[in-house]
Amino acid sequence: MTRQRARTMPSVTDDDMWLDETEQLAWRKYLQMHRLLFAHLIQHQQREFGLSAADYEIMVNLSEAPRGRMRAFELGESTLWEKSRLSHHLKRMEQRGLVCREVTGNSRSPDIALTAAGRAAITGAAPAHAANVRTWFAEAIGPERLAVLTESCDAVMEALESHDCPL
Amino acid sequence: MTRQRARTMPSVTDDDMWLDETEQLAWRKYLQMHRLLFAHLIQHQQREFGLSAADYEIMVNLSEAPRGRMRAFELGESTLWEKSRLSHHLKRMEQRGLVCREVTGNSRSPDIALTAAGRAAITGAAPAHAANVRTWFAEAIGPERLAVLTESCDAVMEALESHDCPL
DNA sequence: TCAACTTTGTTGACGAATCATCTAACTGAT
DNA sequence: ATCAGTTAGATGATTCGTCAACAAAGTTGA
């Protein structure tokens, strides 16, 4: 599996630098699948519930939090978003009335909490979203291949962690 | 009361609407893997070569085209981008000197072609990109699982096409 | 107590993506 | 030839995401 025939200098004409046919196909198909799947999921959710993927991600995290409230940086950790993106997006969601900032007794930065409208929005959207993920992803792939996919995801993430890049 | 299992109609209270543990895990892991993988790929390419994922996608298509030139709508078909996104992005790439618009003999809309600088940019970046995709994706997953993944992608795309949504 | 440092969060500017709209060119039928 | 319908492409407004800089606390240490 390792690439034998390593040369002294990388060159664009050197086949070893490139993906072979199968890898190429797998990669392109993966890219296409991901793009299509997300186009469908997002479009659905946007059209039916007015929630973007970003909105949804925030609100799922909030709704699963112990008391329905989290500090902004905790949201940042679970979503892996940049803090500025998070800040900007929370401001917009606050203006739309989906979340609010509430100061807890002590004088730390405020918690982010779902408003009643916000909670209604996810609980309204979640079933349809779950159903879509199920039919288009989980059921389409099927249990055996899904298990393999999960392994593959682990393998990729391990490779990312071990191989150079601390990101 | 609402907990009894509906048989005839789908319902939000029906367990069948939700993802089970395994599906849930698979989906979240997939989301996380994709996010991490792309963060690494894009960051690398951006940092080392100043090319975004979008730039790269355009230029790969152009470099593989018969005579290194394509009509804009052909690029649109192979990238699956919206035409306005394509138009905006091509304008920016043109301003950066990566591509140019060239009118071919007859009076149709101009072809999009790589400039010398543009060609140099991909041929410079492509090996590193291919190597990254290989180590982080193809080799990490391994040939057997990669084959299964490819099947899964096909299955998802079929499901998307058959099931309602014309997108 | 004071200064350096880290953590948490905000802001503004700019690049990128989407949507709706608009234009020009091609197609084809009368 | 002309009018309608489609296709290819551009544009502007709006929104989203990133980057860099900033600010306000909290922490550590002399």
Short mmCIF file of C-alpha atoms (C1' of nucleotides) in Angstrom, two decimals:
data_model
loop_
_atom_site.label_atom_id
_atom_site.label_comp_id
_atom_site.label_asym_id
_atom_site.label_seq_id
_atom_site.Cartn_x
_atom_site.Cartn_y
_atom_site.Cartn_z
CA MET A 1 0.00 0.00 0.00
CA THR A 2 2.82 2.30 0.63
CA ARG A 3 3.99 3.94 -2.49
CA GLN A 4 7.13 2.31 -3.66
CA ARG A 5 9.08 3.88 -6.46
CA ALA A 6 9.67 7.06 -4.54
CA ARG A 7 11.69 9.50 -6.57
CA THR A 8 14.10 12.11 -5.49
CA MET A 9 12.03 15.03 -6.57
CA PRO A 10 8.31 15.43 -6.68
CA SER A 11 7.15 16.21 -10.15
CA VAL A 12 3.78 16.77 -11.62
CA THR A 13 4.57 14.20 -14.24
CA ASP A 14 5.34 11.61 -11.63
CA ASP A 15 2.45 9.22 -11.32
CA ASP A 16 3.34 8.42 -7.75
CA MET A 17 2.20 11.77 -6.57
CA TRP A 18 -1.26 11.15 -7.80
CA LEU A 19 -4.20 9.12 -6.70
CA ASP A 20 -4.75 5.93 -8.62
CA GLU A 21 -7.95 5.32 -10.51
CA THR A 22 -9.84 3.80 -7.62
CA GLU A 23 -8.78 6.42 -5.12
CA GLN A 24 -9.56 9.16 -7.56
CA LEU A 25 -13.03 7.75 -8.14
CA ALA A 26 -13.69 7.29 -4.44
CA TRP A 27 -12.61 10.82 -3.61
CA ARG A 28 -14.64 12.46 -6.33
CA LYS A 29 -17.68 10.42 -5.53
CA TYR A 30 -17.33 11.32 -1.91
CA LEU A 31 -17.12 15.01 -2.72
CA GLN A 32 -20.14 14.83 -4.93
CA MET A 33 -22.17 12.81 -2.48
CA HIS A 34 -21.43 15.19 0.35
CA ARG A 35 -22.34 18.20 -1.69
CA LEU A 36 -25.61 16.74 -2.89
CA LEU A 37 -26.62 15.38 0.49
CA PHE A 38 -26.05 18.69 2.19
CA ALA A 39 -27.73 20.64 -0.53
CA HIS A 40 -30.84 18.54 0.08
CA LEU A 41 -30.71 18.62 3.85
CA ILE A 42 -30.09 22.32 4.11
CA GLN A 43 -32.56 23.26 1.49
CA HIS A 44 -35.28 21.23 3.16
CA GLN A 45 -34.66 22.66 6.55
CA GLN A 46 -34.37 26.18 5.26
CA ARG A 47 -37.53 25.95 3.22
CA GLU A 48 -39.73 24.24 5.76
CA PHE A 49 -38.50 25.71 8.99
CA GLY A 50 -36.40 28.73 8.13
CA LEU A 51 -33.41 27.24 9.91
CA SER A 52 -29.96 27.11 8.37
CA ALA A 53 -27.51 24.32 9.09
CA ALA A 54 -25.65 26.71 11.35
CA ASP A 55 -28.78 27.62 13.30
CA TYR A 56 -29.59 23.98 13.70
CA GLU A 57 -26.17 23.07 14.99
CA ILE A 58 -26.26 25.76 17.64
CA MET A 59 -29.74 24.91 18.75
CA VAL A 60 -29.17 21.17 18.95
CA ASN A 61 -26.23 21.82 21.23
CA LEU A 62 -28.21 24.18 23.38
CA SER A 63 -31.18 21.88 23.62
CA GLU A 64 -28.96 19.02 24.74
CA ALA A 65 -27.14 21.08 27.34
CA PRO A 66 -27.85 20.32 31.00
CA ARG A 67 -30.07 23.28 31.71
CA GLY A 68 -30.62 24.40 28.12
CA ARG A 69 -27.91 26.99 28.47
CA MET A 70 -24.22 27.15 27.75
CA ARG A 71 -21.39 29.64 27.79
CA ALA A 72 -20.37 30.81 24.34
CA PHE A 73 -16.98 29.16 24.54
CA GLU A 74 -18.56 25.81 25.34
CA LEU A 75 -20.63 26.14 22.20
CA GLY A 76 -17.40 26.93 20.43
CA GLU A 77 -15.84 23.74 21.66
CA SER A 78 -18.66 21.49 20.63
CA THR A 79 -19.25 23.08 17.25
CA LEU A 80 -15.57 23.66 16.47
CA TRP A 81 -16.47 27.08 15.14
CA GLU A 82 -14.23 30.09 15.31
CA LYS A 83 -15.14 32.38 18.13
CA SER A 84 -15.83 35.29 15.83
CA ARG A 85 -18.14 33.26 13.66
CA LEU A 86 -19.91 32.14 16.78
CA SER A 87 -20.19 35.65 18.09
CA HIS A 88 -21.54 36.98 14.81
CA HIS A 89 -23.99 34.15 14.42
CA LEU A 90 -25.28 34.35 17.97
CA LYS A 91 -25.91 38.03 17.50
CA ARG A 92 -28.00 37.31 14.41
CA MET A 93 -29.88 34.51 16.17
CA GLU A 94 -30.53 36.80 19.09
CA GLN A 95 -31.97 39.40 16.76
CA ARG A 96 -34.23 36.74 15.30
CA GLY A 97 -35.39 35.85 18.78
CA LEU A 98 -34.07 32.27 18.77
CA VAL A 99 -31.60 32.64 21.60
CA CYS A 100 -30.89 35.16 24.32
CA ARG A 101 -28.01 36.07 26.57
CA GLU A 102 -28.73 35.72 30.25
CA VAL A 103 -26.43 36.75 33.03
CA THR A 104 -26.18 34.14 35.73
CA GLY A 105 -25.98 35.34 39.33
CA ASN A 106 -22.24 35.83 39.41
CA SER A 107 -20.64 38.41 37.15
CA ARG A 108 -19.24 36.19 34.41
CA SER A 109 -20.11 36.53 30.77
CA PRO A 110 -23.71 35.67 30.06
CA ASP A 111 -24.97 32.22 29.20
CA ILE A 112 -26.54 31.60 25.83
CA ALA A 113 -30.02 30.17 26.22
CA LEU A 114 -32.80 29.10 23.92
CA THR A 115 -35.84 31.32 23.98
CA ALA A 116 -39.28 29.76 23.96
CA ALA A 117 -39.45 30.49 20.25
CA GLY A 118 -36.07 28.92 19.78
CA ARG A 119 -37.03 25.76 21.57
CA ALA A 120 -40.20 25.57 19.55
CA ALA A 121 -38.18 25.95 16.39
CA ILE A 122 -35.90 22.97 16.99
CA THR A 123 -38.52 20.68 18.41
CA GLY A 124 -40.52 21.50 15.31
CA ALA A 125 -37.69 20.88 12.90
CA ALA A 126 -35.89 17.98 14.52
CA PRO A 127 -38.21 15.13 13.51
CA ALA A 128 -38.14 16.05 9.85
CA HIS A 129 -34.41 16.47 9.94
CA ALA A 130 -33.89 13.13 11.61
CA ALA A 131 -36.16 11.48 9.09
CA ASN A 132 -34.18 12.98 6.23
CA VAL A 133 -30.86 11.89 7.65
CA ARG A 134 -32.32 8.49 8.11
CA THR A 135 -33.74 7.96 4.66
CA TRP A 136 -31.00 9.66 2.69
CA PHE A 137 -28.03 8.60 4.76
CA ALA A 138 -28.51 5.83 7.29
CA GLU A 139 -31.03 3.69 5.46
CA ALA A 140 -29.59 4.36 2.03
CA ILE A 141 -26.23 3.13 3.22
CA GLY A 142 -27.57 0.29 5.31
CA PRO A 143 -26.35 -1.07 8.64
CA GLU A 144 -23.33 -3.05 7.43
CA ARG A 145 -21.85 -0.34 5.30
CA LEU A 146 -22.74 2.23 7.93
CA ALA A 147 -20.60 0.38 10.43
CA VAL A 148 -17.74 0.38 7.97
CA LEU A 149 -18.25 4.08 7.35
CA THR A 150 -18.00 4.78 11.04
CA GLU A 151 -14.72 2.90 11.16
CA SER A 152 -13.50 4.86 8.18
CA CYS A 153 -14.33 8.15 9.87
CA ASP A 154 -12.35 7.11 12.90
CA ALA A 155 -9.45 6.12 10.71
CA VAL A 156 -9.44 9.47 8.93
CA MET A 157 -9.59 11.40 12.16
CA GLU A 158 -6.77 9.36 13.60
CA ALA A 159 -4.70 9.99 10.52
CA LEU A 160 -5.35 13.70 10.83
CA GLU A 161 -4.35 13.75 14.46
CA SER A 162 -1.20 11.72 14.10
CA HIS A 163 0.04 13.14 10.85
CA ASP A 164 1.78 16.48 11.30
CA CYS A 165 -0.89 19.20 11.35
CA PRO A 166 -2.02 20.30 14.78
CA LEU A 167 -4.54 22.33 12.76
CA MET B 1 -50.62 7.74 25.37
CA THR B 2 -48.70 9.48 22.64
CA ARG B 3 -46.10 6.86 23.18
CA GLN B 4 -47.93 4.03 21.53
CA ARG B 5 -46.41 3.05 18.28
CA ALA B 6 -48.16 4.34 15.24
CA ARG B 7 -48.29 1.79 12.50
CA THR B 8 -50.19 3.31 9.68
CA MET B 9 -48.89 6.84 9.50
CA PRO B 10 -45.54 8.44 10.11
CA SER B 11 -45.64 10.64 13.15
CA VAL B 12 -43.20 12.66 15.14
CA THR B 13 -43.94 10.48 18.12
CA ASP B 14 -43.11 7.40 16.15
CA ASP B 15 -39.74 5.97 17.05
CA ASP B 16 -39.18 5.13 13.43
CA MET B 17 -38.67 8.79 12.69
CA TRP B 18 -35.58 9.00 14.82
CA LEU B 19 -32.09 7.81 14.42
CA ASP B 20 -31.12 4.96 16.69
CA GLU B 21 -27.91 5.04 18.69
CA THR B 22 -25.76 3.57 15.95
CA GLU B 23 -27.15 5.82 13.26
CA GLN B 24 -26.78 8.85 15.49
CA LEU B 25 -23.18 8.00 16.18
CA ALA B 26 -22.41 7.33 12.53
CA TRP B 27 -23.95 10.62 11.45
CA ARG B 28 -22.16 12.72 14.02
CA LYS B 29 -18.88 11.05 13.36
CA TYR B 30 -19.35 11.61 9.67
CA LEU B 31 -20.04 15.29 10.22
CA GLN B 32 -17.02 15.69 12.44
CA MET B 33 -14.73 13.77 10.11
CA HIS B 34 -15.76 15.82 7.13
CA ARG B 35 -15.28 19.07 8.95
CA LEU B 36 -11.85 18.15 10.24
CA LEU B 37 -10.66 16.69 6.96
CA PHE B 38 -11.65 19.76 5.02
CA ALA B 39 -10.25 22.13 7.57
CA HIS B 40 -6.89 20.41 7.14
CA LEU B 41 -7.00 20.18 3.36
CA ILE B 42 -8.10 23.73 2.81
CA GLN B 43 -5.77 25.19 5.35
CA HIS B 44 -2.81 23.43 3.83
CA GLN B 45 -3.58 24.46 0.35
CA GLN B 46 -4.37 27.98 1.32
CA ARG B 47 -1.25 28.40 3.36
CA GLU B 48 1.21 26.80 0.98
CA PHE B 49 -0.19 27.81 -2.36
CA GLY B 50 -2.71 30.55 -1.79
CA LEU B 51 -5.42 28.51 -3.43
CA SER B 52 -8.84 27.99 -1.91
CA ALA B 53 -10.82 24.81 -2.37
CA ALA B 54 -12.96 26.67 -4.85
CA ASP B 55 -9.98 27.86 -6.87
CA TYR B 56 -8.64 24.37 -6.92
CA GLU B 57 -11.85 22.83 -8.13
CA ILE B 58 -12.11 25.23 -11.03
CA MET B 59 -8.52 24.82 -12.05
CA VAL B 60 -8.52 21.04 -11.90
CA ASN B 61 -11.46 21.01 -14.23
CA LEU B 62 -9.83 23.43 -16.60
CA SER B 63 -6.54 21.59 -16.60
CA GLU B 64 -8.28 18.35 -17.47
CA ALA B 65 -10.35 19.84 -20.26
CA PRO B 66 -9.44 18.85 -23.82
CA ARG B 67 -7.68 22.01 -24.81
CA GLY B 68 -7.37 23.54 -21.34
CA ARG B 69 -10.42 25.65 -21.95
CA MET B 70 -14.11 25.31 -21.23
CA ARG B 71 -17.28 27.31 -21.53
CA ALA B 72 -18.50 28.63 -18.21
CA PHE B 73 -21.62 26.48 -18.25
CA GLU B 74 -19.52 23.36 -18.73
CA LEU B 75 -17.61 24.30 -15.61
CA GLY B 76 -20.95 24.78 -13.94
CA GLU B 77 -22.01 21.27 -14.87
CA SER B 78 -18.91 19.58 -13.62
CA THR B 79 -18.62 21.56 -10.40
CA LEU B 80 -22.36 21.65 -9.70
CA TRP B 81 -22.00 25.28 -8.70
CA GLU B 82 -24.65 27.87 -9.19
CA LYS B 83 -24.02 29.98 -12.20
CA SER B 84 -23.85 33.18 -10.22
CA ARG B 85 -21.33 31.76 -7.83
CA LEU B 86 -19.33 30.62 -10.80
CA SER B 87 -19.54 33.98 -12.48
CA HIS B 88 -18.46 35.84 -9.35
CA HIS B 89 -15.64 33.47 -8.65
CA LEU B 90 -14.33 33.51 -12.19
CA LYS B 91 -14.26 37.27 -12.09
CA ARG B 92 -12.14 37.19 -8.94
CA MET B 93 -9.86 34.54 -10.40
CA GLU B 94 -9.50 36.59 -13.53
CA GLN B 95 -8.52 39.59 -11.45
CA ARG B 96 -5.90 37.47 -9.74
CA GLY B 97 -4.55 36.45 -13.10
CA LEU B 98 -5.34 32.74 -12.76
CA VAL B 99 -7.78 32.45 -15.63
CA CYS B 100 -8.79 34.57 -18.57
CA ARG B 101 -11.72 34.79 -20.93
CA GLU B 102 -10.88 34.21 -24.55
CA VAL B 103 -13.21 34.57 -27.46
CA THR B 104 -12.93 31.68 -29.85
CA GLY B 105 -13.16 32.45 -33.60
CA ASN B 106 -16.94 32.31 -33.79
CA SER B 107 -19.00 34.79 -31.82
CA ARG B 108 -20.10 32.65 -28.87
CA SER B 109 -19.46 33.55 -25.26
CA PRO B 110 -15.80 33.39 -24.40
CA ASP B 111 -14.07 30.26 -23.17
CA ILE B 112 -12.53 30.24 -19.75
CA ALA B 113 -8.86 29.33 -19.99
CA LEU B 114 -6.00 28.93 -17.56
CA THR B 115 -3.35 31.58 -17.83
CA ALA B 116 0.29 30.57 -17.64
CA ALA B 117 0.27 31.66 -14.02
CA GLY B 118 -2.87 29.65 -13.42
CA ARG B 119 -1.39 26.53 -14.90
CA ALA B 120 1.73 27.00 -12.84
CA ALA B 121 -0.42 27.36 -9.74
CA ILE B 122 -2.21 24.03 -10.10
CA THR B 123 0.72 22.06 -11.29
CA GLY B 124 2.52 23.39 -8.26
CA ALA B 125 -0.26 22.62 -5.82
CA ALA B 126 -1.66 19.40 -7.21
CA PRO B 127 0.99 16.96 -5.99
CA ALA B 128 0.76 18.14 -2.42
CA HIS B 129 -2.99 18.06 -2.55
CA ALA B 130 -3.06 14.57 -3.99
CA ALA B 131 -0.62 13.44 -1.35
CA ASN B 132 -2.80 14.87 1.39
CA VAL B 133 -5.95 13.26 0.06
CA ARG B 134 -4.09 10.03 -0.16
CA THR B 135 -2.60 9.98 3.31
CA TRP B 136 -5.56 11.44 5.16
CA PHE B 137 -8.35 9.86 3.17
CA ALA B 138 -7.50 6.99 0.85
CA GLU B 139 -4.73 5.33 2.82
CA ALA B 140 -6.26 6.05 6.19
CA ILE B 141 -9.43 4.30 5.09
CA GLY B 142 -7.70 1.53 3.22
CA PRO B 143 -8.73 -0.20 -0.02
CA GLU B 144 -11.45 -2.49 1.33
CA ARG B 145 -13.28 0.16 3.28
CA LEU B 146 -12.73 2.63 0.48
CA ALA B 147 -14.60 0.34 -1.88
CA VAL B 148 -17.45 0.13 0.59
CA LEU B 149 -17.44 3.90 0.94
CA THR B 150 -17.76 4.30 -2.79
CA GLU B 151 -20.77 2.00 -2.76
CA SER B 152 -22.25 4.00 0.08
CA CYS B 153 -21.84 7.22 -1.85
CA ASP B 154 -23.66 5.72 -4.79
CA ALA B 155 -26.42 4.51 -2.50
CA VAL B 156 -26.87 7.95 -0.96
CA MET B 157 -26.96 9.65 -4.32
CA GLU B 158 -29.49 7.16 -5.60
CA ALA B 159 -31.64 7.74 -2.57
CA LEU B 160 -31.48 11.46 -3.14
CA GLU B 161 -32.46 11.13 -6.76
CA SER B 162 -35.32 8.71 -6.26
CA HIS B 163 -36.77 10.15 -3.08
CA ASP B 164 -38.99 13.18 -3.70
CA CYS B 165 -36.70 16.20 -4.02
CA PRO B 166 -35.71 17.20 -7.50
CA LEU B 167 -33.40 19.53 -5.53
"C1'" DT C 1 0.15 46.00 44.25
"C1'" DC C 2 1.45 46.08 39.70
"C1'" DA C 3 2.70 44.18 35.41
"C1'" DA C 4 2.67 40.33 32.07
"C1'" DC C 5 -0.17 36.76 30.32
"C1'" DT C 6 -4.18 34.02 29.26
"C1'" DT C 7 -9.00 33.47 28.54
"C1'" DT C 8 -13.44 34.99 26.72
"C1'" DG C 9 -15.76 37.65 23.81
"C1'" DT C 10 -16.70 41.63 20.46
"C1'" DT C 11 -16.04 44.45 16.34
"C1'" DG C 12 -15.04 45.94 11.48
"C1'" DA C 13 -13.43 45.03 7.11
"C1'" DC C 14 -13.30 42.10 3.52
"C1'" DG C 15 -13.87 37.85 0.74
"C1'" DA C 16 -17.24 34.41 -0.44
"C1'" DA C 17 -22.01 32.37 -1.47
"C1'" DT C 18 -26.96 32.94 -2.49
"C1'" DC C 19 -31.00 34.94 -4.40
"C1'" DA C 20 -33.52 37.55 -7.55
"C1'" DT C 21 -33.16 40.12 -11.40
"C1'" DC C 22 -31.54 41.51 -15.83
"C1'" DT C 23 -29.32 41.09 -20.53
"C1'" DA C 24 -27.93 39.03 -24.64
"C1'" DA C 25 -27.80 35.33 -27.58
"C1'" DC C 26 -29.52 31.16 -29.59
"C1'" DT C 27 -33.79 28.11 -31.20
"C1'" DG C 28 -37.67 27.50 -33.70
"C1'" DA C 29 -42.25 28.09 -35.31
"C1'" DT C 30 -45.20 30.67 -37.84
"C1'" DA D 1 -38.26 38.26 -40.52
"C1'" DT D 2 -40.30 38.30 -36.10
"C1'" DC D 3 -41.96 37.01 -31.81
"C1'" DA D 4 -41.79 33.61 -27.96
"C1'" DG D 5 -39.18 30.63 -25.23
"C1'" DT D 6 -35.05 28.91 -23.66
"C1'" DT D 7 -30.09 29.20 -22.40
"C1'" DA D 8 -25.68 31.43 -20.89
"C1'" DG D 9 -23.96 34.77 -18.27
"C1'" DA D 10 -23.51 39.06 -15.40
"C1'" DT D 11 -24.87 42.06 -11.58
"C1'" DG D 12 -26.39 43.95 -7.00
"C1'" DA D 13 -28.21 43.26 -2.48
"C1'" DT D 14 -27.90 40.51 1.34
"C1'" DT D 15 -25.99 37.23 4.34
"C1'" DC D 16 -22.29 34.37 5.99
"C1'" DG D 17 -17.45 33.33 7.36
"C1'" DT D 18 -12.63 34.64 8.28
"C1'" DC D 19 -9.02 37.42 9.74
"C1'" DA D 20 -6.91 40.71 12.53
"C1'" DA D 21 -7.31 43.81 15.95
"C1'" DC D 22 -9.30 45.13 20.17
"C1'" DA D 23 -11.30 45.01 24.98
"C1'" DA D 24 -12.40 43.27 29.45
"C1'" DA D 25 -11.65 39.87 32.95
"C1'" DG D 26 -9.21 36.56 35.36
"C1'" DT D 27 -4.62 34.50 36.63
"C1'" DT D 28 0.07 34.37 38.01
"C1'" DG D 29 4.13 35.97 40.00
"C1'" DA D 30 7.61 39.44 41.57
#
